[in-house]
mmCIF file of C-alpha atoms in Angstrom:
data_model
loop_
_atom_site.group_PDB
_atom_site.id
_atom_site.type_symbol
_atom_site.label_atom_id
_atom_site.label_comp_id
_atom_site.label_asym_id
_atom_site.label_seq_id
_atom_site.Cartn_x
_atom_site.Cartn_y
_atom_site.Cartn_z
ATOM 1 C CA UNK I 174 0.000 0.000 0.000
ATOM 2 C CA UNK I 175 1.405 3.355 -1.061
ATOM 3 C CA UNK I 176 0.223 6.391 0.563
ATOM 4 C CA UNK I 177 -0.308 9.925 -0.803
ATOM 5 C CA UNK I 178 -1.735 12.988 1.243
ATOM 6 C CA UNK I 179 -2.579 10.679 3.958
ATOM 7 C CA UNK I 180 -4.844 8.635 1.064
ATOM 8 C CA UNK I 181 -4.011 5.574 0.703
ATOM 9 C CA UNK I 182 -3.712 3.946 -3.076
ATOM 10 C CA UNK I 183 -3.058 1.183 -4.033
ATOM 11 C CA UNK I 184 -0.024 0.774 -7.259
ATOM 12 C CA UNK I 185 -2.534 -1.220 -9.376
ATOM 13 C CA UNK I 186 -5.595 1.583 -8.833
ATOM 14 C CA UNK I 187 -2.975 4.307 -9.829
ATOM 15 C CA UNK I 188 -2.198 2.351 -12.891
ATOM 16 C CA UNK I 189 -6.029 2.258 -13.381
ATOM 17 C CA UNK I 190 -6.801 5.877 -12.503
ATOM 18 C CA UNK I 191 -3.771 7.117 -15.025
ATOM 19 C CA UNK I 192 -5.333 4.783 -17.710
ATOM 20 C CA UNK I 193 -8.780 6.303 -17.192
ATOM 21 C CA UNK I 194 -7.096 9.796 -17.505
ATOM 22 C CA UNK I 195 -5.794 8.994 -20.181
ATOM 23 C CA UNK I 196 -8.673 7.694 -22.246
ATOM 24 C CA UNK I 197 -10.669 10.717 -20.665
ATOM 25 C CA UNK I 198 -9.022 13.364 -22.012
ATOM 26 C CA UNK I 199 -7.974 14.867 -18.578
ATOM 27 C CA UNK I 200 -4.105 14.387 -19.710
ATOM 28 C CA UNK I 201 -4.111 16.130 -22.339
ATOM 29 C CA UNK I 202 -1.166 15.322 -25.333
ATOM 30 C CA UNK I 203 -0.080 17.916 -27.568
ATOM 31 C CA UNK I 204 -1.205 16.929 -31.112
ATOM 32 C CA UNK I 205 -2.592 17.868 -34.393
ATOM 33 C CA UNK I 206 -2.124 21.510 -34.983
ATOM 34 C CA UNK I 207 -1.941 23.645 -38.090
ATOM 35 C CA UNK I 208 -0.300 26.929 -38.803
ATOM 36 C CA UNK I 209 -0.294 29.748 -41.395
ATOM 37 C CA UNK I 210 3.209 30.987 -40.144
ATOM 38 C CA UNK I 211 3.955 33.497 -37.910
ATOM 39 C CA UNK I 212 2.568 36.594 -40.287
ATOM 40 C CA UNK I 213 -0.814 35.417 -40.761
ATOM 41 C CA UNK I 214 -1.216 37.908 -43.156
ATOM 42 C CA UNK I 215 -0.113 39.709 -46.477
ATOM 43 C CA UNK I 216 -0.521 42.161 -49.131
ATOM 44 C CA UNK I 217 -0.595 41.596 -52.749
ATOM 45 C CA UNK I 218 -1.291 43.147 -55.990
ATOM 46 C CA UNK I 219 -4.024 43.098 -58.470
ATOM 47 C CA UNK I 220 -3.124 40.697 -60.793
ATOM 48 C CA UNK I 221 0.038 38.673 -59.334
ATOM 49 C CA UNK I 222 0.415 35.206 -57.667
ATOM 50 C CA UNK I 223 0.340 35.054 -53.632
ATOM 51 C CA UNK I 224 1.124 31.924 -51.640
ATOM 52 C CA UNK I 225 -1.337 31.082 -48.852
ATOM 53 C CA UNK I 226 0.659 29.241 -46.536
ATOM 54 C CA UNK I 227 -0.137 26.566 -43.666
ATOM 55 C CA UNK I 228 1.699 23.584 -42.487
ATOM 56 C CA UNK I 229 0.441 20.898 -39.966
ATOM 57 C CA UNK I 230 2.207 18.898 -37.035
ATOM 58 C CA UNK I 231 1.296 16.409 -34.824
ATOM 59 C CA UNK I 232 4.012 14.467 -32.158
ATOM 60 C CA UNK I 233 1.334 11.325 -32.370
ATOM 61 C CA UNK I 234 1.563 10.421 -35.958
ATOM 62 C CA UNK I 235 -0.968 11.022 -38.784
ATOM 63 C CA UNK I 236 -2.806 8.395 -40.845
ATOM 64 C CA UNK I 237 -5.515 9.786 -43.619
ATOM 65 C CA UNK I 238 -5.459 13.247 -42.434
ATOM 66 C CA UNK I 239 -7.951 14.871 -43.779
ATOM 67 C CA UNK I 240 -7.495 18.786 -44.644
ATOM 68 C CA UNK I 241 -9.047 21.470 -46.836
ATOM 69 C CA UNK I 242 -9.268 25.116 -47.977
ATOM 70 C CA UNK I 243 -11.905 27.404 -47.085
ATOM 71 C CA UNK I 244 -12.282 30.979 -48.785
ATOM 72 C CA UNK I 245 -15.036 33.130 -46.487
ATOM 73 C CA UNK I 246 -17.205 35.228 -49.077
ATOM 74 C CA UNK I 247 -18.880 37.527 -47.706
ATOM 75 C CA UNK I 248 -20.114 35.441 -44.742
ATOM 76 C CA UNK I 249 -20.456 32.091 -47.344
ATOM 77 C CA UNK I 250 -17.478 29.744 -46.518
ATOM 78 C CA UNK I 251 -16.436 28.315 -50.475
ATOM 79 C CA UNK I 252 -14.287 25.044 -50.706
ATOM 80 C CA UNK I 253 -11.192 25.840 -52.547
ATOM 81 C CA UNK I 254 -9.741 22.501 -52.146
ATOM 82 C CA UNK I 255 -9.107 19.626 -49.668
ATOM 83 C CA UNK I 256 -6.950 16.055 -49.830
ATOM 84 C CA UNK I 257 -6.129 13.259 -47.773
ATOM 85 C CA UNK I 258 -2.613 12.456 -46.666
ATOM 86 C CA UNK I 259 -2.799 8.383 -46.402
ATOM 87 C CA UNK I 260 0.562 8.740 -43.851
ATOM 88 C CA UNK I 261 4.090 10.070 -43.320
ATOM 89 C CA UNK I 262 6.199 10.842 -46.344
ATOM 90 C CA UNK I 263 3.439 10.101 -48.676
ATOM 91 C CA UNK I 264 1.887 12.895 -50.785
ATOM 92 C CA UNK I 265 -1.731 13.659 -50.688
ATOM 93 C CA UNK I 266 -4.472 13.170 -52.986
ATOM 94 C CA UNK I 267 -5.801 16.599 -53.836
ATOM 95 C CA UNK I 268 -8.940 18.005 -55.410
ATOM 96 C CA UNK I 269 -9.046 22.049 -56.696
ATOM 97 C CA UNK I 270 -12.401 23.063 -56.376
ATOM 98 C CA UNK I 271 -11.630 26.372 -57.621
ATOM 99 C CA UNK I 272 -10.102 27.992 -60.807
ATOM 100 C CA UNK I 273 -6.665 29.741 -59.989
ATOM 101 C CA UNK I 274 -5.981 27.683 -57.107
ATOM 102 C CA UNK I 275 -3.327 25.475 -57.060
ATOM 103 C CA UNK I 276 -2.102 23.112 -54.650
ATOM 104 C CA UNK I 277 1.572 23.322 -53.363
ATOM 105 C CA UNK I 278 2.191 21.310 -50.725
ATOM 106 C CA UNK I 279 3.996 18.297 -49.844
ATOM 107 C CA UNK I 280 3.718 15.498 -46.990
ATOM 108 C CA UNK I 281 7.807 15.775 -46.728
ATOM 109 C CA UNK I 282 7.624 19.372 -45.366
ATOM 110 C CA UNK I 283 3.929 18.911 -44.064
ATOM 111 C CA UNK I 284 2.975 21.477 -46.230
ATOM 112 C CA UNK I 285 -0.066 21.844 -47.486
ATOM 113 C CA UNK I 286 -0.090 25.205 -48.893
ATOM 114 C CA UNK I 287 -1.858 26.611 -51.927
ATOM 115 C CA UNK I 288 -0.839 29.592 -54.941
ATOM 116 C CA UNK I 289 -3.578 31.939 -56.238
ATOM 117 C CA UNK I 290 -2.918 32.793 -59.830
ATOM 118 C CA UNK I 291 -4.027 36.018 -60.853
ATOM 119 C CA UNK I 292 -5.916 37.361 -58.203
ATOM 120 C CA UNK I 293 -8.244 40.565 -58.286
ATOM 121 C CA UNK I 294 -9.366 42.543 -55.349
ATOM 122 C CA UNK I 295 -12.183 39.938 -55.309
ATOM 123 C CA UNK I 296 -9.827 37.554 -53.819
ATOM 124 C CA UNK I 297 -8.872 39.977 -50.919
ATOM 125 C CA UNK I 298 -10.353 37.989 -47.719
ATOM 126 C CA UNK I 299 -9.859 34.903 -45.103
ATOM 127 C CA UNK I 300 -8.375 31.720 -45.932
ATOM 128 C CA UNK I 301 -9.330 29.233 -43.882
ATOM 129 C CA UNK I 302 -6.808 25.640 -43.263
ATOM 130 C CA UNK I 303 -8.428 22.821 -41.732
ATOM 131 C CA UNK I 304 -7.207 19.489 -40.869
ATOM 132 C CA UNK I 305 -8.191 16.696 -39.315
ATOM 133 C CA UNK I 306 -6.149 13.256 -38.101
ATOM 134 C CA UNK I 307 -8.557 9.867 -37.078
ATOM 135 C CA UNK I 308 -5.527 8.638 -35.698
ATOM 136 C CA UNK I 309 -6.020 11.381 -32.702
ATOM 137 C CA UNK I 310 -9.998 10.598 -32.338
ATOM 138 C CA UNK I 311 -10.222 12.839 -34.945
ATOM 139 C CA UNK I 312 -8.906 15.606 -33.455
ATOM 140 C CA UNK I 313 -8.949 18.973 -35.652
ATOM 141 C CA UNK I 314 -8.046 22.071 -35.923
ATOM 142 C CA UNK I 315 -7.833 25.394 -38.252
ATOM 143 C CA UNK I 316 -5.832 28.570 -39.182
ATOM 144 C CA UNK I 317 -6.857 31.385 -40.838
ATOM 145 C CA UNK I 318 -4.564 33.740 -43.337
ATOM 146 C CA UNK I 319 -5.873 37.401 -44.156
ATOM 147 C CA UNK I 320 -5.222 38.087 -48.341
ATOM 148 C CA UNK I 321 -5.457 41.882 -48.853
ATOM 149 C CA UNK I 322 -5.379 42.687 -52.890
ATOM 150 C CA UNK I 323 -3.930 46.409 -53.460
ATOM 151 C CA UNK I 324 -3.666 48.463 -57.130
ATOM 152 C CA UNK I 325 -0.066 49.275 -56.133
ATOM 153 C CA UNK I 326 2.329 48.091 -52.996
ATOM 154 C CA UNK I 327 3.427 51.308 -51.336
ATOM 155 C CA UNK I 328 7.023 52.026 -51.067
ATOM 156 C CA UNK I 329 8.301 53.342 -47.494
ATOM 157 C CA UNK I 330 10.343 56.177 -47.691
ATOM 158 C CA UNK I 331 13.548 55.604 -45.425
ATOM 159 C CA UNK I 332 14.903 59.139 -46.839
ATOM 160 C CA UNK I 333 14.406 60.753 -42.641
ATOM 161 C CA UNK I 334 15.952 57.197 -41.430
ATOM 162 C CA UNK I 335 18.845 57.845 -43.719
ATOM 163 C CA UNK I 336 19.385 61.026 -43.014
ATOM 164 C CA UNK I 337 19.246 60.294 -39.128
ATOM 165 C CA UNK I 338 21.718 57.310 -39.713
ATOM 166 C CA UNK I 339 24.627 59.999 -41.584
ATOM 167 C CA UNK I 340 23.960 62.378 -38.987
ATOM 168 C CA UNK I 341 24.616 60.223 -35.795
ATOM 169 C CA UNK I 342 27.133 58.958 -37.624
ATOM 170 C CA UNK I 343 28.872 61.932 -38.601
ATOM 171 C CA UNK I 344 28.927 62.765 -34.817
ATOM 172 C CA UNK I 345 30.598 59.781 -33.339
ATOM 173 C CA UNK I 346 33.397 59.933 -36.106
ATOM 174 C CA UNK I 347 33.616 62.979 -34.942
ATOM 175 C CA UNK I 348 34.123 62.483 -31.261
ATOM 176 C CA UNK I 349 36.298 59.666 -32.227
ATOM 177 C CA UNK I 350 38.527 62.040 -33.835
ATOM 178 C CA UNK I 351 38.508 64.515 -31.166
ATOM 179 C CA UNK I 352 39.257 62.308 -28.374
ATOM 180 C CA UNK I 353 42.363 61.018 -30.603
ATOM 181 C CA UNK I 354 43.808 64.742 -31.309
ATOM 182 C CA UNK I 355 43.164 64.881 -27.408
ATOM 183 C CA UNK I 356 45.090 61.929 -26.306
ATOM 184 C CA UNK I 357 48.212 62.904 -29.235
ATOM 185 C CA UNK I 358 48.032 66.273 -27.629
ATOM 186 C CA UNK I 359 48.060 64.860 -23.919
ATOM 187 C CA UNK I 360 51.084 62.625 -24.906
ATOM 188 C CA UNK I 361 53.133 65.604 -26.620
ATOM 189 C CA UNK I 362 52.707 67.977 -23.845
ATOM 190 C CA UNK I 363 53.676 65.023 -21.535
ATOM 191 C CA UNK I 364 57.231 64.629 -23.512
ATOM 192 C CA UNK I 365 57.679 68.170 -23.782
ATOM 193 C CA UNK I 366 56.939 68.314 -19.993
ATOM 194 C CA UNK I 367 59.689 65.509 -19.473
ATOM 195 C CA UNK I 368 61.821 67.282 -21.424
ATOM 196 C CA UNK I 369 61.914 70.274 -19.466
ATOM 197 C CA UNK I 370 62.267 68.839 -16.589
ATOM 198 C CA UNK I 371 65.708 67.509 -17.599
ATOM 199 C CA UNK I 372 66.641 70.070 -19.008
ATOM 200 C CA UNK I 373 66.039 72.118 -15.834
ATOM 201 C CA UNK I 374 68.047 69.473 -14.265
ATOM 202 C CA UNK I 375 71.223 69.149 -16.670
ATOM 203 C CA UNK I 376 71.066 73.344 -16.000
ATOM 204 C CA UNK I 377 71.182 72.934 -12.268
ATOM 205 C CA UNK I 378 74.026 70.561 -12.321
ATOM 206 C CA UNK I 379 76.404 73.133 -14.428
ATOM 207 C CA UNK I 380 75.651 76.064 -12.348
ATOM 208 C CA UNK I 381 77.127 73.950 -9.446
ATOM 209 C CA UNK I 382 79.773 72.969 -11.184
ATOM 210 C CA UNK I 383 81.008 76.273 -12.294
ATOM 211 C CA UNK I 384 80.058 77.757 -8.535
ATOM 212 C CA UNK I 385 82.684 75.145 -7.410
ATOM 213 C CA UNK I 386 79.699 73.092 -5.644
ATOM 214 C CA UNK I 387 80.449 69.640 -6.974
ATOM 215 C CA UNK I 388 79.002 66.461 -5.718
ATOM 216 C CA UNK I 389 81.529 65.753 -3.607
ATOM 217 C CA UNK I 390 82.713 67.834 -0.987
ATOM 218 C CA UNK I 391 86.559 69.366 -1.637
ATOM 219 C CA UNK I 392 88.843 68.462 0.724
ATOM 220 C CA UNK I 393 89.636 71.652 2.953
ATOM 221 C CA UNK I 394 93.567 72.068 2.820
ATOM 222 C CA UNK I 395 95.048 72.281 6.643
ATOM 223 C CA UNK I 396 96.966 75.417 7.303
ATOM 224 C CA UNK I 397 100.706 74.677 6.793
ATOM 225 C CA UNK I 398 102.632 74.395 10.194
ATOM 226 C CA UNK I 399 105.365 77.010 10.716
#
C-alpha cells in the first residue's frame, strides 16, 4: 500500500486511474495543430500570384489526415480545395475546387499550402486551413490567413531614417577624432613636460659645477705648520 496525502492507493488503482485519464481526455497530449506561419497575413497586388501558406504537425503520428481550404465570401465559406494524406512521407491526394488555385504542398515538409494565380481585389479575404487526423480521435483544428489585394504596394520612404543614420554617424566619427587629437596632444605635452624637466636638471648641475659646488665635498687644505 502506497500512501499519498494521507490517502491511501493502491499501485494497481494508480495504474487504473492514469489509464482512465488517459482515455478521458484529462491528460491532455499535444497533437494535431496547423499553422499559417507566424505573419498570418499579407498584401498583394491586383493581378500577381500570392502563396497562402499553412503547415500541420502532430508528435502522435498522422494516418488519412484529412485537410481542406476554405475561402469566407462575404459570410459564405467556399471550398477551394481539400486532400487526404494516407501517412508520413506520402503525398496527398488533392482536389481544386476552384479555378486559380493550385495546390503546393507536400507530406515531406507537411505542407499543405496553396498559390492563387491572378488574383483581383475579389480575392482579398480569409483563408481558412483545416485538418483533421482519425488517428487522434479525430482531433482537428484550423488557421486562418488574411489576403489583402492592393492596385499598387506602397514604397516606405527611409529618406528621414537615412538622413538620421549619416547624422549620428557623422557625430561619433567625430568624437572619435577629437578624443584622438586629445590623447596625441596629452602625450606631446607630456614629452615636452619631461623634457623640461631635464633640461632644468642638466642646468642645475652646471651652475654647481662652475660655482665650485660639486658632488663631492673638496677636501679643505690644513693650514701649513710654521
Amino acid at each position: 500500500m502506497a500512501s499519498l496525502d494521507n490517502t491511501s492507493w493502491s499501485v494497481p488503482g494508480l495504474l487504473v486511474g492514469l489509464l482512465l485519464a488517459l482515455n478521458s481526455g484529462v491528460l491532455e497530449v499535444h497533437g494535431l495543430e496547423v499553422s499559417t506561419g507566424k505573419v498570418s497575413s499579407t498584401d498583394a497586388m491586383n493581378g500577381s500570384t500570392v502563396l497562402i501558406p499553412c503547415t500541420y504537425s502532430s508528435c502522435i503520428g498522422i494516418h488519412k489526415l484529412y485537410f481542406s481550404w476554405h475561402f469566407n465570401d462575404n459570410g459564405t465559406m467556399t471550398k477551394l480545395c481539400d486532400g487526404v494524406v494516407p501517412s508520413e512521407g506520402v503525398e496527398p491526394k488533392v482536389k481544386v475546387e476552384r479555378s486559380r488555385v493550385e495546390f503546393v504542398g507536400s507530406s515531406k515538409g507537411h505542407n499543405i499550402s496553396i498559390l492563387l494565380w491572378n488574383i483581383t481585389f475579389e480575392d482579398g479575404g480569409e483563408y481558412t486551413c483545416f485538418a483533421r487526423n482519425p488517428k487522434e480521435k479525430y482531433r482537428n483544428h484550423s488557421a486562418t490567413f488574411t489576403l489583402r489585394v492592393v492596385d499598387k504596394m506602397i514604397e516606405v520612404d527611409n529618406t528621414l531614417t537615412v538622413v538620421i543614420v549619416s547624422v549620428l554617424g557623422g557625430v561619433i566619427g567625430l568624437v572619435i577624432i577629437v578624443m584622438v587629437i586629445k590623447a596625441l596632444v596629452v602625450q606631446f605635452l607630456l614629452k615636452d613636460d619631461e623634457k623640461n624637466k631635464e633640461c632644468l636638471v642638466n642646468a642645475s648641475g652646471n651652475d654647481n659645477t662652475e660655482n665650485g659646488l660639486t658632488g663631492a665635498k673638496a677636501e679643505s687644505k690644513g693650514t701649513p705648520k710654521a
